[in-house]
GROMACS .gro file of C-alpha atoms in nm:
model
  371
    1MET     CA    1  -0.003   0.007  -0.007
    2LYS     CA    2   0.141   0.345  -0.066
    3TYR     CA    3   0.094   0.658   0.143
    4PHE     CA    4   0.140   1.041   0.166
    5VAL     CA    5   0.334   1.178   0.452
    6PHE     CA    6   0.350   1.528   0.607
    7ASN     CA    7   0.670   1.519   0.801
    8LYS     CA    8   0.854   1.849   0.686
    9THR     CA    9   0.799   2.211   0.710
   10SER     CA   10   0.798   2.209   0.336
   11ASP     CA   11   0.514   1.961   0.310
   12TYR     CA   12   0.270   2.234   0.486
   13GLU     CA   13   0.466   2.537   0.309
   14ARG     CA   14   0.315   2.369  -0.019
   15GLY     CA   15  -0.060   2.456   0.127
   16TYR     CA   16  -0.190   2.748   0.215
   17GLY     CA   17  -0.303   2.866   0.538
   18GLU     CA   18  -0.449   3.174   0.737
   19TYR     CA   19  -0.335   3.221   1.097
   20MET     CA   20  -0.151   2.912   1.072
   21ALA     CA   21   0.228   2.875   1.166
   22TYR     CA   22   0.430   2.554   0.965
   23HIS     CA   23   0.693   2.324   1.166
   24SER     CA   24   0.816   1.996   1.075
   25THR     CA   25   0.611   1.820   1.317
   26GLY     CA   26   0.280   2.008   1.195
   27LEU     CA   27   0.084   2.302   1.221
   28SER     CA   28   0.005   2.527   1.506
   29VAL     CA   29  -0.218   2.825   1.516
   30LYS     CA   30  -0.070   3.180   1.578
   31GLU     CA   31  -0.119   3.383   1.867
   32ASP     CA   32  -0.307   3.664   1.673
   33CYS     CA   33  -0.569   3.397   1.557
   34MET     CA   34  -0.945   3.576   1.565
   35GLY     CA   35  -1.140   3.295   1.642
   36ARG     CA   36  -1.096   3.049   1.356
   37ALA     CA   37  -0.764   2.938   1.146
   38SER     CA   38  -0.760   2.735   0.813
   39PHE     CA   39  -0.536   2.537   0.619
   40TRP     CA   40  -0.577   2.392   0.256
   41SER     CA   41  -0.339   2.097   0.234
   42ARG     CA   42  -0.133   2.036  -0.119
   43ILE     CA   43  -0.325   1.847  -0.384
   44LEU     CA   44  -0.222   1.485  -0.367
   45ASP     CA   45  -0.203   1.298  -0.690
   46SER     CA   46  -0.233   0.909  -0.697
   47VAL     CA   47  -0.137   0.904  -1.073
   48SER     CA   48  -0.464   0.682  -1.099
   49ASP     CA   49  -0.780   0.804  -1.225
   50GLY     CA   50  -1.089   0.672  -1.020
   51ASN     CA   51  -0.813   0.596  -0.734
   52ARG     CA   52  -1.011   0.451  -0.425
   53TRP     CA   53  -0.855   0.609  -0.109
   54HIS     CA   54  -0.797   0.431   0.199
   55ARG     CA   55  -0.708   0.587   0.534
   56LEU     CA   56  -0.594   0.907   0.677
   57THR     CA   57  -0.431   0.919   1.008
   58CYS     CA   58  -0.263   1.225   1.196
   59ASN     CA   59  -0.228   1.402   1.559
   60VAL     CA   60  -0.507   1.550   1.697
   61PRO     CA   61  -0.511   1.806   1.977
   62GLY     CA   62  -0.699   1.778   2.287
   63ALA     CA   63  -1.067   1.901   2.263
   64GLU     CA   64  -0.990   2.140   2.536
   65ASN     CA   65  -0.753   2.315   2.304
   66ALA     CA   66  -0.920   2.340   1.990
   67ILE     CA   67  -1.227   2.208   1.810
   68VAL     CA   68  -1.113   2.081   1.425
   69ARG     CA   69  -1.326   2.015   1.128
   70ILE     CA   70  -1.160   1.824   0.822
   71SER     CA   71  -1.351   1.853   0.474
   72LEU     CA   72  -1.224   1.601   0.219
   73TYR     CA   73  -1.194   1.656  -0.164
   74THR     CA   74  -1.144   1.427  -0.481
   75SER     CA   75  -1.139   1.467  -0.869
   76ASP     CA   76  -0.989   1.321  -1.152
   77GLU     CA   77  -0.936   1.664  -1.337
   78LEU     CA   78  -0.791   1.964  -1.178
   79VAL     CA   79  -0.904   2.209  -1.418
   80PHE     CA   80  -1.289   2.269  -1.473
   81GLU     CA   81  -1.528   2.518  -1.613
   82GLU     CA   82  -1.749   2.757  -1.393
   83GLY     CA   83  -1.974   2.963  -1.566
   84ASP     CA   84  -1.754   3.124  -1.874
   85LYS     CA   85  -1.420   3.082  -1.646
   86THR     CA   86  -1.181   2.814  -1.665
   87LEU     CA   87  -1.025   2.746  -1.311
   88ASP     CA   88  -0.731   2.560  -1.210
   89LEU     CA   89  -0.776   2.436  -0.854
   90LYS     CA   90  -0.407   2.451  -0.769
   91LYS     CA   91  -0.409   2.820  -0.836
   92VAL     CA   92  -0.740   2.879  -0.666
   93LEU     CA   93  -0.605   2.699  -0.342
   94ARG     CA   94  -0.285   2.899  -0.357
   95SER     CA   95  -0.446   3.236  -0.419
   96GLU     CA   96  -0.382   3.498  -0.162
   97GLN     CA   97  -0.659   3.690  -0.304
   98LEU     CA   98  -0.967   3.455  -0.285
   99SER     CA   99  -1.127   3.430   0.055
  100LEU     CA  100  -1.192   3.099   0.257
  101SER     CA  101  -1.547   3.115   0.175
  102ARG     CA  102  -1.499   3.150  -0.190
  103LYS     CA  103  -1.247   2.887  -0.214
  104LYS     CA  104  -1.493   2.661  -0.013
  105GLU     CA  105  -1.762   2.770  -0.270
  106ILE     CA  106  -1.549   2.668  -0.577
  107CYS     CA  107  -1.431   2.365  -0.421
  108ARG     CA  108  -1.812   2.251  -0.314
  109PRO     CA  109  -1.874   2.014  -0.641
  110PHE     CA  110  -1.553   1.809  -0.532
  111LEU     CA  111  -1.651   1.800  -0.138
  112ARG     CA  112  -1.689   1.420  -0.038
  113LYS     CA  113  -1.676   1.405   0.344
  114GLN     CA  114  -1.683   1.681   0.585
  115LEU     CA  115  -1.638   1.552   0.974
  116PRO     CA  116  -1.447   1.633   1.314
  117LEU     CA  117  -1.114   1.553   1.251
  118THR     CA  118  -0.999   1.228   1.446
  119PRO     CA  119  -0.658   1.052   1.462
  120ASP     CA  120  -0.798   0.782   1.241
  121ILE     CA  121  -1.055   0.844   0.926
  122LEU     CA  122  -1.124   0.574   0.696
  123LEU     CA  123  -1.182   0.735   0.348
  124HIS     CA  124  -1.387   0.435   0.183
  125GLY     CA  125  -1.605   0.596  -0.058
  126LEU     CA  126  -1.371   0.868  -0.185
  127THR     CA  127  -1.278   0.807  -0.520
  128GLY     CA  128  -1.042   1.048  -0.763
  129ARG     CA  129  -0.706   1.069  -0.891
  130TYR     CA  130  -0.635   1.376  -0.680
  131LEU     CA  131  -0.713   1.466  -0.312
  132TRP     CA  132  -0.662   1.756  -0.095
  133PHE     CA  133  -0.831   1.883   0.231
  134LEU     CA  134  -0.941   2.164   0.444
  135LEU     CA  135  -0.858   2.182   0.797
  136GLU     CA  136  -1.085   2.451   0.999
  137VAL     CA  137  -0.956   2.533   1.357
  138TYR     CA  138  -1.144   2.688   1.628
  139PRO     CA  139  -0.922   2.738   1.924
  140GLN     CA  140  -1.058   2.694   2.269
  141GLY     CA  141  -0.889   2.844   2.596
  142THR     CA  142  -0.510   2.902   2.593
  143GLY     CA  143  -0.353   2.568   2.533
  144GLN     CA  144  -0.121   2.538   2.248
  145THR     CA  145  -0.293   2.401   1.916
  146GLU     CA  146  -0.084   2.141   1.719
  147ILE     CA  147  -0.175   1.909   1.450
  148GLY     CA  148   0.048   1.715   1.225
  149ASN     CA  149   0.193   1.380   1.093
  150PHE     CA  150  -0.057   1.337   0.855
  151MET     CA  151  -0.038   0.997   0.640
  152ILE     CA  152  -0.278   0.921   0.355
  153PHE     CA  153  -0.283   0.575   0.244
  154PHE     CA  154  -0.418   0.453  -0.102
  155PRO     CA  155  -0.538   0.269  -0.267
  156ALA     CA  156  -0.803   0.081  -0.072
  157GLU     CA  157  -0.742  -0.273  -0.049
  158SER     CA  158  -1.064  -0.429   0.112
  159TRP     CA  159  -1.014  -0.763   0.313
  160THR     CA  160  -1.355  -0.868   0.167
  161ALA     CA  161  -1.141  -0.953  -0.142
  162ASN     CA  162  -1.027  -1.273   0.043
  163LEU     CA  163  -1.375  -1.397   0.173
  164PRO     CA  164  -1.548  -1.643  -0.060
  165GLU     CA  165  -1.771  -1.480  -0.330
  166LEU     CA  166  -2.103  -1.519  -0.147
  167TYR     CA  167  -1.961  -1.198   0.104
  168ARG     CA  168  -1.820  -1.025  -0.239
  169ARG     CA  169  -2.156  -0.981  -0.380
  170ASP     CA  170  -2.234  -0.634  -0.254
  171ALA     CA  171  -2.054  -0.401  -0.502
  172ASP     CA  172  -2.062  -0.111  -0.255
  173SER     CA  173  -1.728  -0.027  -0.126
  174ASP     CA  174  -1.865   0.174   0.158
  175SER     CA  175  -2.106  -0.147   0.288
  176PHE     CA  176  -2.115  -0.230   0.648
  177LEU     CA  177  -1.903  -0.561   0.598
  178ASP     CA  178  -1.637  -0.366   0.422
  179ARG     CA  179  -1.613  -0.120   0.684
  180PHE     CA  180  -1.616  -0.347   0.965
  181LEU     CA  181  -1.324  -0.549   0.839
  182ALA     CA  182  -1.135  -0.207   0.791
  183ILE     CA  183  -1.098  -0.164   1.172
  184PHE     CA  184  -0.888  -0.480   1.200
  185GLN     CA  185  -0.708  -0.403   0.852
  186SER     CA  186  -0.617  -0.065   1.002
  187ILE     CA  187  -0.465  -0.235   1.342
  188TYR     CA  188  -0.284  -0.477   1.079
  189ASP     CA  189  -0.171  -0.233   0.833
  190ASP     CA  190  -0.015  -0.017   1.144
  191ILE     CA  191   0.158  -0.323   1.307
  192SER     CA  192   0.287  -0.422   0.986
  193MET     CA  193   0.441  -0.062   0.902
  194GLN     CA  194   0.602  -0.055   1.252
  195ILE     CA  195   0.761  -0.376   1.189
  196LYS     CA  196   0.880  -0.284   0.851
  197GLU     CA  197   0.998   0.059   0.960
  198PHE     CA  198   1.162  -0.054   1.280
  199VAL     CA  199   1.471  -0.152   1.056
  200ASN     CA  200   1.516   0.247   1.005
  201CYS     CA  201   1.490   0.305   1.381
  202LEU     CA  202   1.803   0.112   1.414
  203ALA     CA  203   2.000   0.372   1.203
  204PRO     CA  204   2.186   0.601   1.449
  205ARG     CA  205   2.161   0.902   1.246
  206ALA     CA  206   1.769   0.847   1.275
  207ALA     CA  207   1.713   0.684   1.615
  208GLY     CA  208   1.526   0.881   1.890
  209LYS     CA  209   1.748   0.976   2.187
  210ASP     CA  210   1.623   0.699   2.415
  211LEU     CA  211   1.663   0.456   2.131
  212LEU     CA  212   2.014   0.565   2.093
  213TYR     CA  213   2.116   0.517   2.426
  214LEU     CA  214   2.016   0.149   2.373
  215LEU     CA  215   2.200   0.118   2.059
  216ALA     CA  216   2.503   0.231   2.240
  217ALA     CA  217   2.451  -0.051   2.505
  218TRP     CA  218   2.418  -0.310   2.255
  219MET     CA  219   2.728  -0.194   2.076
  220ASP     CA  220   2.916  -0.171   2.446
  221VAL     CA  221   2.989   0.193   2.438
  222GLU     CA  222   3.062   0.256   2.802
  223GLU     CA  223   2.923   0.575   2.962
  224PRO     CA  224   2.732   0.690   2.658
  225HIS     CA  225   2.640   1.006   2.847
  226MET     CA  226   2.979   1.155   2.843
  227TRP     CA  227   2.924   1.179   2.464
  228THR     CA  228   2.733   1.475   2.298
  229GLU     CA  229   2.425   1.297   2.086
  230ARG     CA  230   2.628   1.402   1.775
  231GLN     CA  231   2.938   1.222   1.871
  232LEU     CA  232   2.746   0.936   1.963
  233ARG     CA  233   2.544   0.925   1.629
  234TYR     CA  234   2.852   0.909   1.485
  235LEU     CA  235   3.027   0.655   1.685
  236LEU     CA  236   2.766   0.439   1.637
  237SER     CA  237   2.763   0.506   1.280
  238HIS     CA  238   3.115   0.401   1.246
  239THR     CA  239   3.111   0.124   1.513
  240LYS     CA  240   3.319  -0.119   1.286
  241GLU     CA  241   3.596   0.144   1.195
  242PHE     CA  242   3.623   0.217   1.607
  243PHE     CA  243   3.612  -0.140   1.752
  244GLU     CA  244   3.833  -0.256   1.489
  245ALA     CA  245   4.084  -0.029   1.615
  246ARG     CA  246   3.979  -0.040   1.974
  247GLY     CA  247   4.303  -0.161   2.218
  248THR     CA  248   4.568   0.036   1.952
  249ALA     CA  249   4.716   0.320   1.922
  250ARG     CA  250   4.507   0.431   1.620
  251GLY     CA  251   4.189   0.343   1.839
  252ILE     CA  252   4.299   0.569   2.118
  253GLU     CA  253   4.362   0.836   1.819
  254LEU     CA  254   3.981   0.803   1.676
  255PHE     CA  255   3.824   0.813   2.003
  256VAL     CA  256   4.016   1.109   2.141
  257GLU     CA  257   4.008   1.295   1.806
  258LEU     CA  258   3.602   1.233   1.833
  259TYR     CA  259   3.570   1.351   2.199
  260THR     CA  260   3.822   1.669   2.167
  261GLY     CA  261   3.802   1.742   1.790
  262GLU     CA  262   4.169   1.722   1.754
  263LEU     CA  263   4.406   1.445   1.693
  264PRO     CA  264   4.631   1.353   1.979
  265PHE     CA  265   4.996   1.271   1.976
  266VAL     CA  266   5.032   0.890   2.089
  267ILE     CA  267   5.392   0.804   2.194
  268GLU     CA  268   5.500   0.450   2.238
  269CYS     CA  269   5.813   0.297   2.391
  270GLN     CA  270   5.954   0.209   2.081
  271ASP     CA  271   5.864   0.548   1.907
  272TRP     CA  272   6.180   0.719   2.114
  273GLU     CA  273   6.420   0.382   2.175
  274ALA     CA  274   6.680   0.539   1.953
  275PHE     CA  275   6.706   0.805   2.165
  276ARG     CA  276   6.715   0.644   2.504
  277ASP     CA  277   7.109   0.773   2.563
  278SER     CA  278   7.076   1.102   2.413
  279TYR     CA  279   6.972   1.428   2.580
  280GLY     CA  280   7.097   1.301   2.945
  281GLY     CA  281   6.802   1.050   2.955
  282LEU     CA  282   6.550   1.333   2.883
  283TYR     CA  283   6.315   1.117   2.690
  284THR     CA  284   6.325   0.817   2.957
  285ARG     CA  285   6.160   1.114   3.219
  286LEU     CA  286   5.931   1.248   2.988
  287TYR     CA  287   5.786   0.929   2.851
  288LYS     CA  288   5.750   0.609   3.065
  289ASP     CA  289   6.057   0.385   3.030
  290GLU     CA  290   5.850   0.083   3.030
  291PRO     CA  291   5.739  -0.148   2.737
  292TYR     CA  292   5.373  -0.154   2.873
  293SER     CA  293   5.294   0.204   2.846
  294VAL     CA  294   5.159   0.468   2.645
  295THR     CA  295   5.163   0.831   2.674
  296VAL     CA  296   4.905   1.057   2.504
  297LEU     CA  297   4.950   1.409   2.467
  298ILE     CA  298   4.653   1.654   2.448
  299ARG     CA  299   4.633   2.028   2.412
  300GLU     CA  300   4.490   2.180   2.708
  301GLU     CA  301   4.235   2.383   2.485
  302CYS     CA  302   4.080   2.050   2.399
  303ILE     CA  303   3.971   1.976   2.768
  304PRO     CA  304   3.929   2.287   2.931
  305THR     CA  305   3.733   2.185   3.199
  306TYR     CA  306   3.826   1.934   3.508
  307LYS     CA  307   3.460   1.719   3.403
  308GLU     CA  308   3.607   1.670   3.066
  309HIS     CA  309   3.966   1.588   3.175
  310GLN     CA  310   3.829   1.303   3.395
  311ALA     CA  311   3.583   1.184   3.132
  312LEU     CA  312   3.869   1.157   2.882
  313LEU     CA  313   4.059   0.957   3.141
  314ARG     CA  314   3.791   0.692   3.203
  315MET     CA  315   3.755   0.688   2.830
  316LEU     CA  316   4.131   0.630   2.762
  317GLU     CA  317   4.088   0.356   3.024
  318GLN     CA  318   3.826   0.192   2.825
  319VAL     CA  319   3.958   0.195   2.467
  320GLY     CA  320   4.347   0.152   2.538
  321PRO     CA  321   4.545  -0.162   2.497
  322VAL     CA  322   4.478  -0.453   2.763
  323GLN     CA  323   4.719  -0.439   3.045
  324MET     CA  324   4.877  -0.120   2.912
  325GLU     CA  325   4.932   0.206   3.134
  326ILE     CA  326   4.831   0.508   2.966
  327CYS     CA  327   4.985   0.846   3.115
  328MET     CA  328   4.795   1.148   2.982
  329VAL     CA  329   4.979   1.449   2.956
  330VAL     CA  330   4.808   1.798   2.898
  331LEU     CA  331   5.002   2.041   2.713
  332LYS     CA  332   5.031   2.361   2.826
  333PRO     CA  333   5.052   2.668   2.617
  334TYR     CA  334   5.371   2.770   2.766
  335ILE     CA  335   5.776   2.709   2.688
  336PHE     CA  336   5.911   2.502   2.965
  337ALA     CA  337   6.309   2.411   2.913
  338ASP     CA  338   6.304   1.994   2.932
  339GLY     CA  339   5.940   2.004   2.952
  340TYR     CA  340   5.647   1.920   2.740
  341SER     CA  341   5.698   2.205   2.490
  342TYR     CA  342   5.659   2.125   2.123
  343LEU     CA  343   5.729   2.419   1.853
  344GLY     CA  344   5.394   2.482   1.670
  345VAL     CA  345   5.165   2.252   1.900
  346ASN     CA  346   5.189   2.440   2.224
  347SER     CA  347   5.428   2.701   2.189
  348VAL     CA  348   5.577   2.949   1.922
  349LEU     CA  349   5.860   3.157   1.825
  350GLY     CA  350   5.821   3.533   1.790
  351GLN     CA  351   5.965   3.876   1.915
  352TYR     CA  352   5.971   3.944   2.266
  353GLU     CA  353   5.754   4.224   2.412
  354GLY     CA  354   5.764   4.324   2.788
  355ALA     CA  355   5.495   4.406   3.018
  356THR     CA  356   5.274   4.676   2.875
  357LEU     CA  357   5.020   4.914   3.005
  358GLY     CA  358   4.704   5.056   2.875
  359SER     CA  359   4.395   4.891   2.692
  360GLY     CA  360   4.615   4.588   2.575
  361SER     CA  361   4.781   4.541   2.924
  362ARG     CA  362   4.937   4.240   2.996
  363MET     CA  363   5.244   4.067   3.168
  364ASP     CA  364   5.423   3.794   3.026
  365PHE     CA  365   5.441   3.462   3.215
  366ALA     CA  366   5.808   3.339   3.282
  367ALA     CA  367   5.940   3.091   3.556
  368ILE     CA  368   6.330   3.048   3.629
  369SER     CA  369   6.413   2.752   3.837
  370ASP     CA  370   6.735   2.572   3.963
  371GLU     CA  371   6.523   2.258   3.982
   0.00000   0.00000   0.00000
């Protein structure tokens, strides 16, 4: 079964409303509404003359917030004659010069059903290639009025077609048996759609926030709340790449870069082994002289708060190599002799300027120690 769905702001902008605001989730009545708001939908094309429409579902505001009526129209043609004039229904509905009452008068020959809006409406008996609807909203009180998530199903497929011929003798598609079975058919269709679309719910980029954390638990992501929603969606979308590298130096780089937005420096023992006896043992002091250790260098700007510092430490323990000691060093933006100072990373060379007074007052940082 096919369907039209209204799930984007543009779906509503292609219609025409009075005192209506458009959102991705639906419609809402503007505050300056003077008793009644209205909305003409865009014209839906089934691409089949004489199409039998099946069902309309939507979200409906509570009765205490608004009274909403829906008028449903169908036709096989969009251009017709009215007196000596040729009218195009698309232009009529989009016109800002025509009043609501005039549009209703023009569309009256195509009116098929008019009733209070409910979450689920059977459209049995509505035939025609094109379908459009009019919402008339009468706000009640001060509560927010929101209507949306419209879905229109077609073509109508009655369960009576699966019954013996005796039960199919009534050619009227709006017969009691047809409408009675449609109740259970609607329930069946809803369940089938939920099963069919469940796979899409498992996609990290589309999953709701609650399901996102459930997916993280399934993927063994520890402490998922330490990640932002954007980071977590990216991590789950690239699970294979991240978890294949987990427990390696490359894995540390991937996880830290996602968390901080900047690639860290990962120093392993073999990276400086050739310099062990150079510079008076400086490398041995800066980077742990143990084969089962890793030093991770991260700029202070990447983890400016204590909370982020502690979260990154916990994360390194989770993704680092098993039984390896990980030493995290935060690079301060200063130059320290025989310290963690790297040209172009956390220190630069420039012209020296002493303390200055005025609008750009500053005092340079300097420390001299014989230790």
